[in-house]
Amino acid sequence: LTLVPPLRRGTTMFLASLRTSAGAVTPLGRRTFSVAARSTAGLAPLDASTLTIERDSVSRKPPPKEELVFGKTFTPHMLEVDWSVDHGWKSPRIVPYQNLPMSPAAMCLHYGLECFEGMKAYKDDEGATRLFRPDCNMARLNDSLERLHMPDFDGEALIECMKELLKVDADWIPEGEGYSMYLRPTAIATDPFLGVASCSEVKLFVIMSPVGPYYAEGFAPVKLYADTENVRAWPGGVGNAKVGGNYGPTIGPAAAAQAKGCAQVLWLFEDPNDGEHYATEVGAMNIFFRDRE
């Protein structure tokens, strides 16, 4: 891992705490929401036992894994389940991969009522398919939905549905070190309403993409640009919720970083109390720091 440019004095390479105006110290990487959770009492829960499967009538074969470009290839099937304010979650369905019919007035297109997850499934040495900590992804997706005042769901039920989706498209899971099946669970508000309010219709869907290395450099180390001007997340914001609105504003700074020869941005937050910059995250990857002391 290389940082470019070298961090100037006043930059600290770990998640630290932030002293609030009231004097209380809160961890910079952990926040609590002060939003009201949406009540779904009396509505139908997401029920994996009602899952139906409609297979694609056209048989397709996956491309050679060496030709995979991250996020460009999709499997023949997808999972979807709808929610409405007067019913709750309807029966989940595995259907052929297809475009979504949607009103141009859908709330997700205007007010950012959209959140998602990124998770992976792998083939082990014995050929079995394994999901990496899917319960954590489900918990974060529900946290994101709560932040947007959208309905929550039974995480275990969605995991069971995703397992079935992986079985349907099992031949598309690439094998070998560095290769996996990327799953993208996504929730969008679909009701046609040009007003800033709670949504009444939601579509939860999962698409899958066989992937190899994320970066063009393959599995080689990448350079990161430590950005002291743009801020990705801040106390009281939505940095710990995986909402679409977190990502659009990062594309410009990421392009500027790439123009400097870096693959991604190391996002920093300047503590208004001491002026130090604290590392918060990297745009499209996990990051760990080793304390040499």
PDB file of C-alpha atoms in Angstrom:
ATOM      1  CA  LEU A   1       0.000   0.000   0.000  1.00  0.00           C
ATOM      2  CA  THR A   2       1.442   3.346  -1.046  1.00  0.00           C
ATOM      3  CA  LEU A   3       0.064   6.727  -0.016  1.00  0.00           C
ATOM      4  CA  VAL A   4       0.509   9.608  -2.469  1.00  0.00           C
ATOM      5  CA  PRO A   5       1.323  12.332  -1.604  1.00  0.00           C
ATOM      6  CA  PRO A   6       3.034  11.648   1.745  1.00  0.00           C
ATOM      7  CA  LEU A   7       0.670  12.704   4.479  1.00  0.00           C
ATOM      8  CA  ARG A   8       1.545  16.112   5.858  1.00  0.00           C
ATOM      9  CA  ARG A   9       1.955  16.758   9.526  1.00  0.00           C
ATOM     10  CA  GLY A  10      -1.358  16.672  11.277  1.00  0.00           C
ATOM     11  CA  THR A  11      -2.607  13.516   9.578  1.00  0.00           C
ATOM     12  CA  THR A  12      -3.099  10.453  11.749  1.00  0.00           C
ATOM     13  CA  MET A  13      -3.452   7.002  10.215  1.00  0.00           C
ATOM     14  CA  PHE A  14      -6.113   5.389  12.377  1.00  0.00           C
ATOM     15  CA  LEU A  15      -9.734   5.770  13.315  1.00  0.00           C
ATOM     16  CA  ALA A  16      -9.742   8.133  16.227  1.00  0.00           C
ATOM     17  CA  SER A  17     -12.259   9.805  18.483  1.00  0.00           C
ATOM     18  CA  LEU A  18     -13.909  13.119  17.953  1.00  0.00           C
ATOM     19  CA  ARG A  19     -14.624  15.507  20.787  1.00  0.00           C
ATOM     20  CA  THR A  20     -18.034  17.080  20.347  1.00  0.00           C
ATOM     21  CA  SER A  21     -18.977  20.634  21.195  1.00  0.00           C
ATOM     22  CA  ALA A  22     -20.441  19.338  24.443  1.00  0.00           C
ATOM     23  CA  GLY A  23     -17.094  17.859  25.378  1.00  0.00           C
ATOM     24  CA  ALA A  24     -18.111  14.211  25.012  1.00  0.00           C
ATOM     25  CA  VAL A  25     -15.755  11.919  23.142  1.00  0.00           C
ATOM     26  CA  THR A  26     -17.338   9.660  20.523  1.00  0.00           C
ATOM     27  CA  PRO A  27     -15.500   7.183  18.262  1.00  0.00           C
ATOM     28  CA  LEU A  28     -15.144   8.687  14.805  1.00  0.00           C
ATOM     29  CA  GLY A  29     -15.964   5.374  13.156  1.00  0.00           C
ATOM     30  CA  ARG A  30     -19.168   4.712  15.111  1.00  0.00           C
ATOM     31  CA  ARG A  31     -22.311   6.798  15.054  1.00  0.00           C
ATOM     32  CA  THR A  32     -25.825   6.504  16.351  1.00  0.00           C
ATOM     33  CA  PHE A  33     -28.912   7.537  14.419  1.00  0.00           C
ATOM     34  CA  SER A  34     -31.509   9.824  15.905  1.00  0.00           C
ATOM     35  CA  VAL A  35     -34.171   8.896  13.336  1.00  0.00           C
ATOM     36  CA  ALA A  36     -37.456   7.188  14.094  1.00  0.00           C
ATOM     37  CA  ALA A  37     -37.561   3.558  12.952  1.00  0.00           C
ATOM     38  CA  ARG A  38     -40.382   2.776  10.562  1.00  0.00           C
ATOM     39  CA  SER A  39     -43.030   0.539  12.083  1.00  0.00           C
ATOM     40  CA  THR A  40     -43.927  -2.581  10.067  1.00  0.00           C
ATOM     41  CA  ALA A  41     -46.103  -4.155  12.755  1.00  0.00           C
ATOM     42  CA  GLY A  42     -49.008  -6.108  11.324  1.00  0.00           C
ATOM     43  CA  LEU A  43     -47.493  -6.303   7.835  1.00  0.00           C
ATOM     44  CA  ALA A  44     -46.315  -9.462   6.087  1.00  0.00           C
ATOM     45  CA  PRO A  45     -42.634 -10.320   6.717  1.00  0.00           C
ATOM     46  CA  LEU A  46     -40.217 -11.523   4.064  1.00  0.00           C
ATOM     47  CA  ASP A  47     -40.885 -15.258   3.900  1.00  0.00           C
ATOM     48  CA  ALA A  48     -38.299 -17.451   2.144  1.00  0.00           C
ATOM     49  CA  SER A  49     -40.684 -20.435   2.111  1.00  0.00           C
ATOM     50  CA  THR A  50     -42.834 -18.670  -0.521  1.00  0.00           C
ATOM     51  CA  LEU A  51     -39.941 -18.266  -2.973  1.00  0.00           C
ATOM     52  CA  THR A  52     -40.741 -19.116  -6.594  1.00  0.00           C
ATOM     53  CA  ILE A  53     -38.237 -19.747  -9.397  1.00  0.00           C
ATOM     54  CA  GLU A  54     -38.682 -18.893 -13.077  1.00  0.00           C
ATOM     55  CA  ARG A  55     -35.741 -20.102 -15.118  1.00  0.00           C
ATOM     56  CA  ASP A  56     -34.431 -18.321 -18.194  1.00  0.00           C
ATOM     57  CA  SER A  57     -35.544 -20.040 -21.394  1.00  0.00           C
ATOM     58  CA  VAL A  58     -32.232 -19.163 -23.070  1.00  0.00           C
ATOM     59  CA  SER A  59     -29.200 -21.084 -21.890  1.00  0.00           C
ATOM     60  CA  ARG A  60     -26.046 -18.957 -21.556  1.00  0.00           C
ATOM     61  CA  LYS A  61     -22.516 -19.937 -20.633  1.00  0.00           C
ATOM     62  CA  PRO A  62     -20.230 -17.753 -18.495  1.00  0.00           C
ATOM     63  CA  PRO A  63     -17.233 -16.141 -20.184  1.00  0.00           C
ATOM     64  CA  PRO A  64     -13.703 -17.319 -19.354  1.00  0.00           C
ATOM     65  CA  LYS A  65     -12.761 -15.898 -15.966  1.00  0.00           C
ATOM     66  CA  GLU A  66      -9.644 -14.270 -17.411  1.00  0.00           C
ATOM     67  CA  GLU A  67     -11.917 -12.013 -19.494  1.00  0.00           C
ATOM     68  CA  LEU A  68     -14.020 -10.790 -16.565  1.00  0.00           C
ATOM     69  CA  VAL A  69     -14.139  -7.045 -15.948  1.00  0.00           C
ATOM     70  CA  PHE A  70     -15.442  -6.138 -12.510  1.00  0.00           C
ATOM     71  CA  GLY A  71     -19.144  -5.336 -12.564  1.00  0.00           C
ATOM     72  CA  LYS A  72     -19.653  -5.799 -16.309  1.00  0.00           C
ATOM     73  CA  THR A  73     -20.945  -9.371 -16.522  1.00  0.00           C
ATOM     74  CA  PHE A  74     -24.209 -10.524 -14.917  1.00  0.00           C
ATOM     75  CA  THR A  75     -25.664 -13.970 -14.302  1.00  0.00           C
ATOM     76  CA  PRO A  76     -28.832 -15.138 -16.087  1.00  0.00           C
ATOM     77  CA  HIS A  77     -31.063 -14.790 -13.004  1.00  0.00           C
ATOM     78  CA  MET A  78     -31.910 -12.269 -10.302  1.00  0.00           C
ATOM     79  CA  LEU A  79     -33.928 -12.198  -7.091  1.00  0.00           C
ATOM     80  CA  GLU A  80     -36.654  -9.662  -6.392  1.00  0.00           C
ATOM     81  CA  VAL A  81     -39.282  -9.034  -3.733  1.00  0.00           C
ATOM     82  CA  ASP A  82     -41.707  -6.116  -3.477  1.00  0.00           C
ATOM     83  CA  TRP A  83     -43.060  -4.306  -0.422  1.00  0.00           C
ATOM     84  CA  SER A  84     -46.098  -2.084  -0.073  1.00  0.00           C
ATOM     85  CA  VAL A  85     -47.306  -0.035   2.847  1.00  0.00           C
ATOM     86  CA  ASP A  86     -50.682  -1.809   2.924  1.00  0.00           C
ATOM     87  CA  HIS A  87     -49.366  -5.394   2.662  1.00  0.00           C
ATOM     88  CA  GLY A  88     -45.725  -5.657   3.640  1.00  0.00           C
ATOM     89  CA  TRP A  89     -43.307  -8.006   1.885  1.00  0.00           C
ATOM     90  CA  LYS A  90     -44.731 -10.049  -0.966  1.00  0.00           C
ATOM     91  CA  SER A  91     -43.452 -13.436  -2.141  1.00  0.00           C
ATOM     92  CA  PRO A  92     -39.805 -13.417  -3.279  1.00  0.00           C
ATOM     93  CA  ARG A  93     -39.120 -14.462  -6.867  1.00  0.00           C
ATOM     94  CA  ILE A  94     -36.095 -15.671  -8.780  1.00  0.00           C
ATOM     95  CA  VAL A  95     -36.597 -14.558 -12.375  1.00  0.00           C
ATOM     96  CA  PRO A  96     -34.489 -14.141 -15.533  1.00  0.00           C
ATOM     97  CA  TYR A  97     -32.191 -11.108 -15.364  1.00  0.00           C
ATOM     98  CA  GLN A  98     -34.133  -8.188 -16.818  1.00  0.00           C
ATOM     99  CA  ASN A  99     -34.643  -4.437 -16.749  1.00  0.00           C
ATOM    100  CA  LEU A 100     -36.916  -3.018 -14.080  1.00  0.00           C
ATOM    101  CA  PRO A 101     -40.164  -1.325 -15.148  1.00  0.00           C
ATOM    102  CA  MET A 102     -40.308   1.930 -13.247  1.00  0.00           C
ATOM    103  CA  SER A 103     -42.085   5.260 -13.347  1.00  0.00           C
ATOM    104  CA  PRO A 104     -39.890   8.259 -14.178  1.00  0.00           C
ATOM    105  CA  ALA A 105     -41.394   9.764 -11.025  1.00  0.00           C
ATOM    106  CA  ALA A 106     -40.098   6.917  -8.822  1.00  0.00           C
ATOM    107  CA  MET A 107     -38.814   8.385  -5.564  1.00  0.00           C
ATOM    108  CA  CYS A 108     -35.451   6.624  -5.836  1.00  0.00           C
ATOM    109  CA  LEU A 109     -34.691   8.625  -8.981  1.00  0.00           C
ATOM    110  CA  HIS A 110     -35.338  11.997  -7.347  1.00  0.00           C
ATOM    111  CA  TYR A 111     -34.565  11.809  -3.633  1.00  0.00           C
ATOM    112  CA  GLY A 112     -31.936   9.121  -3.328  1.00  0.00           C
ATOM    113  CA  LEU A 113     -34.179   6.636  -1.508  1.00  0.00           C
ATOM    114  CA  GLU A 114     -31.852   3.787  -2.396  1.00  0.00           C
ATOM    115  CA  CYS A 115     -29.346   1.642  -0.534  1.00  0.00           C
ATOM    116  CA  PHE A 116     -27.367  -1.479  -1.317  1.00  0.00           C
ATOM    117  CA  GLU A 117     -24.781  -3.995  -0.186  1.00  0.00           C
ATOM    118  CA  GLY A 118     -21.741  -5.606  -1.749  1.00  0.00           C
ATOM    119  CA  MET A 119     -20.938  -9.184  -0.768  1.00  0.00           C
ATOM    120  CA  LYS A 120     -19.221 -12.227  -2.221  1.00  0.00           C
ATOM    121  CA  ALA A 121     -19.613 -15.971  -2.583  1.00  0.00           C
ATOM    122  CA  TYR A 122     -16.669 -18.284  -3.205  1.00  0.00           C
ATOM    123  CA  LYS A 123     -16.008 -21.856  -4.249  1.00  0.00           C
ATOM    124  CA  ASP A 124     -13.868 -23.674  -1.687  1.00  0.00           C
ATOM    125  CA  ASP A 125     -11.311 -26.404  -2.417  1.00  0.00           C
ATOM    126  CA  GLU A 126     -14.043 -29.037  -2.324  1.00  0.00           C
ATOM    127  CA  GLY A 127     -16.324 -27.170  -4.729  1.00  0.00           C
ATOM    128  CA  ALA A 128     -18.820 -26.003  -2.099  1.00  0.00           C
ATOM    129  CA  THR A 129     -20.149 -22.437  -2.292  1.00  0.00           C
ATOM    130  CA  ARG A 130     -19.500 -20.224   0.705  1.00  0.00           C
ATOM    131  CA  LEU A 131     -20.850 -16.785   1.562  1.00  0.00           C
ATOM    132  CA  PHE A 132     -18.595 -14.447   3.532  1.00  0.00           C
ATOM    133  CA  ARG A 133     -20.357 -13.138   6.705  1.00  0.00           C
ATOM    134  CA  PRO A 134     -23.716 -12.467   4.979  1.00  0.00           C
ATOM    135  CA  ASP A 135     -25.362 -11.768   8.348  1.00  0.00           C
ATOM    136  CA  CYS A 136     -23.225  -8.631   8.684  1.00  0.00           C
ATOM    137  CA  ASN A 137     -24.302  -7.428   5.246  1.00  0.00           C
ATOM    138  CA  MET A 138     -27.949  -7.979   6.133  1.00  0.00           C
ATOM    139  CA  ALA A 139     -27.544  -6.050   9.379  1.00  0.00           C
ATOM    140  CA  ARG A 140     -25.938  -3.109   7.579  1.00  0.00           C
ATOM    141  CA  LEU A 141     -28.582  -3.129   4.852  1.00  0.00           C
ATOM    142  CA  ASN A 142     -31.282  -2.921   7.515  1.00  0.00           C
ATOM    143  CA  ASP A 143     -29.361  -0.078   9.178  1.00  0.00           C
ATOM    144  CA  SER A 144     -29.274   1.737   5.830  1.00  0.00           C
ATOM    145  CA  LEU A 145     -32.998   1.190   5.325  1.00  0.00           C
ATOM    146  CA  GLU A 146     -33.681   2.585   8.774  1.00  0.00           C
ATOM    147  CA  ARG A 147     -31.626   5.684   7.964  1.00  0.00           C
ATOM    148  CA  LEU A 148     -33.825   6.247   4.889  1.00  0.00           C
ATOM    149  CA  HIS A 149     -37.017   5.495   6.836  1.00  0.00           C
ATOM    150  CA  MET A 150     -37.668   2.503   4.613  1.00  0.00           C
ATOM    151  CA  PRO A 151     -39.008  -0.872   5.835  1.00  0.00           C
ATOM    152  CA  ASP A 152     -36.670  -3.476   7.294  1.00  0.00           C
ATOM    153  CA  PHE A 153     -36.696  -7.190   6.449  1.00  0.00           C
ATOM    154  CA  ASP A 154     -35.758 -10.570   7.867  1.00  0.00           C
ATOM    155  CA  GLY A 155     -32.061 -10.923   7.067  1.00  0.00           C
ATOM    156  CA  GLU A 156     -32.018 -14.704   7.490  1.00  0.00           C
ATOM    157  CA  ALA A 157     -34.905 -15.025   5.035  1.00  0.00           C
ATOM    158  CA  LEU A 158     -33.081 -13.004   2.378  1.00  0.00           C
ATOM    159  CA  ILE A 159     -29.928 -15.054   2.915  1.00  0.00           C
ATOM    160  CA  GLU A 160     -31.916 -18.238   2.265  1.00  0.00           C
ATOM    161  CA  CYS A 161     -33.288 -16.707  -0.946  1.00  0.00           C
ATOM    162  CA  MET A 162     -29.788 -15.714  -2.049  1.00  0.00           C
ATOM    163  CA  LYS A 163     -28.575 -19.251  -1.426  1.00  0.00           C
ATOM    164  CA  GLU A 164     -31.209 -20.480  -3.858  1.00  0.00           C
ATOM    165  CA  LEU A 165     -30.160 -17.848  -6.389  1.00  0.00           C
ATOM    166  CA  LEU A 166     -26.578 -19.062  -6.107  1.00  0.00           C
ATOM    167  CA  LYS A 167     -27.749 -22.633  -6.699  1.00  0.00           C
ATOM    168  CA  VAL A 168     -29.611 -21.601  -9.861  1.00  0.00           C
ATOM    169  CA  ASP A 169     -26.535 -19.843 -11.296  1.00  0.00           C
ATOM    170  CA  ALA A 170     -23.903 -22.064  -9.665  1.00  0.00           C
ATOM    171  CA  ASP A 171     -22.112 -22.638 -12.985  1.00  0.00           C
ATOM    172  CA  TRP A 172     -21.324 -18.924 -13.125  1.00  0.00           C
ATOM    173  CA  ILE A 173     -19.262 -18.842  -9.921  1.00  0.00           C
ATOM    174  CA  PRO A 174     -15.622 -18.549 -11.015  1.00  0.00           C
ATOM    175  CA  GLU A 175     -13.053 -20.648  -9.211  1.00  0.00           C
ATOM    176  CA  GLY A 176      -9.486 -19.811  -8.259  1.00  0.00           C
ATOM    177  CA  GLU A 177      -7.661 -17.377  -6.013  1.00  0.00           C
ATOM    178  CA  GLY A 178      -8.964 -13.833  -6.398  1.00  0.00           C
ATOM    179  CA  TYR A 179     -12.168 -14.855  -8.196  1.00  0.00           C
ATOM    180  CA  SER A 180     -15.662 -14.866  -6.732  1.00  0.00           C
ATOM    181  CA  MET A 181     -19.335 -14.156  -7.305  1.00  0.00           C
ATOM    182  CA  TYR A 182     -20.226 -10.591  -6.352  1.00  0.00           C
ATOM    183  CA  LEU A 183     -23.774 -10.163  -5.027  1.00  0.00           C
ATOM    184  CA  ARG A 184     -25.490  -6.776  -5.010  1.00  0.00           C
ATOM    185  CA  PRO A 185     -28.622  -6.644  -2.794  1.00  0.00           C
ATOM    186  CA  THR A 186     -30.371  -3.333  -3.462  1.00  0.00           C
ATOM    187  CA  ALA A 187     -33.481  -1.616  -2.114  1.00  0.00           C
ATOM    188  CA  ILE A 188     -35.194   1.216  -3.984  1.00  0.00           C
ATOM    189  CA  ALA A 189     -38.331   3.276  -3.377  1.00  0.00           C
ATOM    190  CA  THR A 190     -40.482   2.818  -6.463  1.00  0.00           C
ATOM    191  CA  ASP A 191     -43.678   4.753  -5.765  1.00  0.00           C
ATOM    192  CA  PRO A 192     -44.285   7.574  -8.281  1.00  0.00           C
ATOM    193  CA  PHE A 193     -44.381  10.646  -6.053  1.00  0.00           C
ATOM    194  CA  LEU A 194     -42.667  14.006  -6.436  1.00  0.00           C
ATOM    195  CA  GLY A 195     -42.608  14.789  -2.755  1.00  0.00           C
ATOM    196  CA  VAL A 196     -40.054  14.427   0.028  1.00  0.00           C
ATOM    197  CA  ALA A 197     -41.770  11.934   2.314  1.00  0.00           C
ATOM    198  CA  SER A 198     -41.689   8.317   3.434  1.00  0.00           C
ATOM    199  CA  CYS A 199     -42.063   5.853   0.587  1.00  0.00           C
ATOM    200  CA  SER A 200     -45.033   3.495   0.240  1.00  0.00           C
ATOM    201  CA  GLU A 201     -43.551   1.039  -2.291  1.00  0.00           C
ATOM    202  CA  VAL A 202     -40.157  -0.658  -2.245  1.00  0.00           C
ATOM    203  CA  LYS A 203     -38.398  -3.178  -4.456  1.00  0.00           C
ATOM    204  CA  LEU A 204     -35.637  -5.282  -2.938  1.00  0.00           C
ATOM    205  CA  PHE A 205     -33.583  -7.139  -5.540  1.00  0.00           C
ATOM    206  CA  VAL A 206     -30.325  -9.030  -5.840  1.00  0.00           C
ATOM    207  CA  ILE A 207     -28.208  -9.280  -8.977  1.00  0.00           C
ATOM    208  CA  MET A 208     -24.957 -11.225  -9.291  1.00  0.00           C
ATOM    209  CA  SER A 209     -21.745 -10.665 -11.194  1.00  0.00           C
ATOM    210  CA  PRO A 210     -18.791 -13.075 -11.538  1.00  0.00           C
ATOM    211  CA  VAL A 211     -15.648 -11.077 -10.834  1.00  0.00           C
ATOM    212  CA  GLY A 212     -11.900 -11.150 -10.687  1.00  0.00           C
ATOM    213  CA  PRO A 213      -9.591  -8.321  -9.579  1.00  0.00           C
ATOM    214  CA  TYR A 214     -11.297  -4.961  -9.013  1.00  0.00           C
ATOM    215  CA  TYR A 215      -8.376  -2.867 -10.250  1.00  0.00           C
ATOM    216  CA  ALA A 216      -6.694  -2.898 -13.634  1.00  0.00           C
ATOM    217  CA  GLU A 217      -3.421  -3.570 -11.796  1.00  0.00           C
ATOM    218  CA  GLY A 218      -4.777  -6.992 -10.914  1.00  0.00           C
ATOM    219  CA  PHE A 219      -3.579  -8.204  -7.536  1.00  0.00           C
ATOM    220  CA  ALA A 220      -0.591  -5.849  -7.406  1.00  0.00           C
ATOM    221  CA  PRO A 221      -0.402  -3.155  -4.680  1.00  0.00           C
ATOM    222  CA  VAL A 222      -2.217   0.094  -5.519  1.00  0.00           C
ATOM    223  CA  LYS A 223      -1.514   3.737  -4.724  1.00  0.00           C
ATOM    224  CA  LEU A 224      -3.962   5.847  -2.708  1.00  0.00           C
ATOM    225  CA  TYR A 225      -4.352   9.605  -2.747  1.00  0.00           C
ATOM    226  CA  ALA A 226      -4.778  11.151   0.717  1.00  0.00           C
ATOM    227  CA  ASP A 227      -7.397  13.828   0.021  1.00  0.00           C
ATOM    228  CA  THR A 228      -7.362  16.734   2.505  1.00  0.00           C
ATOM    229  CA  GLU A 229      -9.944  18.833   0.612  1.00  0.00           C
ATOM    230  CA  ASN A 230     -12.975  16.620  -0.054  1.00  0.00           C
ATOM    231  CA  VAL A 231     -14.787  14.799   2.761  1.00  0.00           C
ATOM    232  CA  ARG A 232     -16.576  11.464   2.313  1.00  0.00           C
ATOM    233  CA  ALA A 233     -18.121  11.062   5.788  1.00  0.00           C
ATOM    234  CA  TRP A 234     -18.574  13.190   8.888  1.00  0.00           C
ATOM    235  CA  PRO A 235     -20.272  12.925  12.302  1.00  0.00           C
ATOM    236  CA  GLY A 236     -24.036  13.087  11.944  1.00  0.00           C
ATOM    237  CA  GLY A 237     -23.930  12.134   8.267  1.00  0.00           C
ATOM    238  CA  VAL A 238     -24.662   8.865   6.508  1.00  0.00           C
ATOM    239  CA  GLY A 239     -21.127   7.578   6.062  1.00  0.00           C
ATOM    240  CA  ASN A 240     -21.898   4.322   7.846  1.00  0.00           C
ATOM    241  CA  ALA A 241     -25.058   3.712   5.812  1.00  0.00           C
ATOM    242  CA  LYS A 242     -24.527   2.270   2.339  1.00  0.00           C
ATOM    243  CA  VAL A 243     -26.748   4.700   0.451  1.00  0.00           C
ATOM    244  CA  GLY A 244     -26.266   5.641  -3.190  1.00  0.00           C
ATOM    245  CA  GLY A 245     -25.886   9.321  -2.346  1.00  0.00           C
ATOM    246  CA  ASN A 246     -22.570   8.588  -0.647  1.00  0.00           C
ATOM    247  CA  TYR A 247     -20.954   7.556  -3.903  1.00  0.00           C
ATOM    248  CA  GLY A 248     -21.910  10.010  -6.655  1.00  0.00           C
ATOM    249  CA  PRO A 249     -19.978  12.943  -5.121  1.00  0.00           C
ATOM    250  CA  THR A 250     -16.839  10.802  -4.831  1.00  0.00           C
ATOM    251  CA  ILE A 251     -16.476  10.162  -8.568  1.00  0.00           C
ATOM    252  CA  GLY A 252     -14.907  13.544  -9.327  1.00  0.00           C
ATOM    253  CA  PRO A 253     -12.283  13.329  -6.546  1.00  0.00           C
ATOM    254  CA  ALA A 254     -11.551   9.726  -7.554  1.00  0.00           C
ATOM    255  CA  ALA A 255     -10.953  10.831 -11.153  1.00  0.00           C
ATOM    256  CA  ALA A 256      -8.596  13.540  -9.894  1.00  0.00           C
ATOM    257  CA  ALA A 257      -6.727  10.927  -7.852  1.00  0.00           C
ATOM    258  CA  GLN A 258      -6.420   8.676 -10.898  1.00  0.00           C
ATOM    259  CA  ALA A 259      -5.002  11.602 -12.878  1.00  0.00           C
ATOM    260  CA  LYS A 260      -2.256  11.730 -10.229  1.00  0.00           C
ATOM    261  CA  GLY A 261      -1.481   8.065 -10.774  1.00  0.00           C
ATOM    262  CA  CYS A 262      -3.487   6.719  -7.838  1.00  0.00           C
ATOM    263  CA  ALA A 263      -6.146   4.026  -7.917  1.00  0.00           C
ATOM    264  CA  GLN A 264      -8.420   5.388  -5.200  1.00  0.00           C
ATOM    265  CA  VAL A 265      -8.883   8.094  -2.580  1.00  0.00           C
ATOM    266  CA  LEU A 266      -7.953   7.661   1.063  1.00  0.00           C
ATOM    267  CA  TRP A 267     -10.755   9.663   2.641  1.00  0.00           C
ATOM    268  CA  LEU A 268      -9.892  11.821   5.618  1.00  0.00           C
ATOM    269  CA  PHE A 269     -11.807  13.842   8.180  1.00  0.00           C
ATOM    270  CA  GLU A 270     -10.356  16.978   9.754  1.00  0.00           C
ATOM    271  CA  ASP A 271     -11.059  17.258  13.453  1.00  0.00           C
ATOM    272  CA  PRO A 272     -12.241  20.860  13.993  1.00  0.00           C
ATOM    273  CA  ASN A 273     -10.778  20.792  17.505  1.00  0.00           C
ATOM    274  CA  ASP A 274      -7.143  20.027  16.716  1.00  0.00           C
ATOM    275  CA  GLY A 275      -6.917  20.319  12.914  1.00  0.00           C
ATOM    276  CA  GLU A 276      -5.648  16.754  12.505  1.00  0.00           C
ATOM    277  CA  HIS A 277      -6.825  14.641   9.578  1.00  0.00           C
ATOM    278  CA  TYR A 278      -8.060  11.178  10.512  1.00  0.00           C
ATOM    279  CA  ALA A 279      -8.318   8.303   8.049  1.00  0.00           C
ATOM    280  CA  THR A 280     -11.917   7.150   7.649  1.00  0.00           C
ATOM    281  CA  GLU A 281     -12.029   4.801   4.657  1.00  0.00           C
ATOM    282  CA  VAL A 282     -10.982   4.101   1.081  1.00  0.00           C
ATOM    283  CA  GLY A 283     -13.540   4.517  -1.685  1.00  0.00           C
ATOM    284  CA  ALA A 284     -13.854   0.991  -3.093  1.00  0.00           C
ATOM    285  CA  MET A 285     -11.926  -1.296  -0.767  1.00  0.00           C
ATOM    286  CA  ASN A 286     -11.263  -2.195   2.830  1.00  0.00           C
ATOM    287  CA  ILE A 287      -8.172  -0.827   4.490  1.00  0.00           C
ATOM    288  CA  PHE A 288      -6.214  -1.917   7.543  1.00  0.00           C
ATOM    289  CA  PHE A 289      -3.368  -0.176   9.339  1.00  0.00           C
ATOM    290  CA  ARG A 290      -0.541  -1.786  11.250  1.00  0.00           C
ATOM    291  CA  ASP A 291       0.718   0.072  14.290  1.00  0.00           C
ATOM    292  CA  ARG A 292       4.481  -0.325  14.194  1.00  0.00           C
ATOM    293  CA  GLU A 293       4.748   0.460  17.872  1.00  0.00           C
TER     294      GLU A 293
END
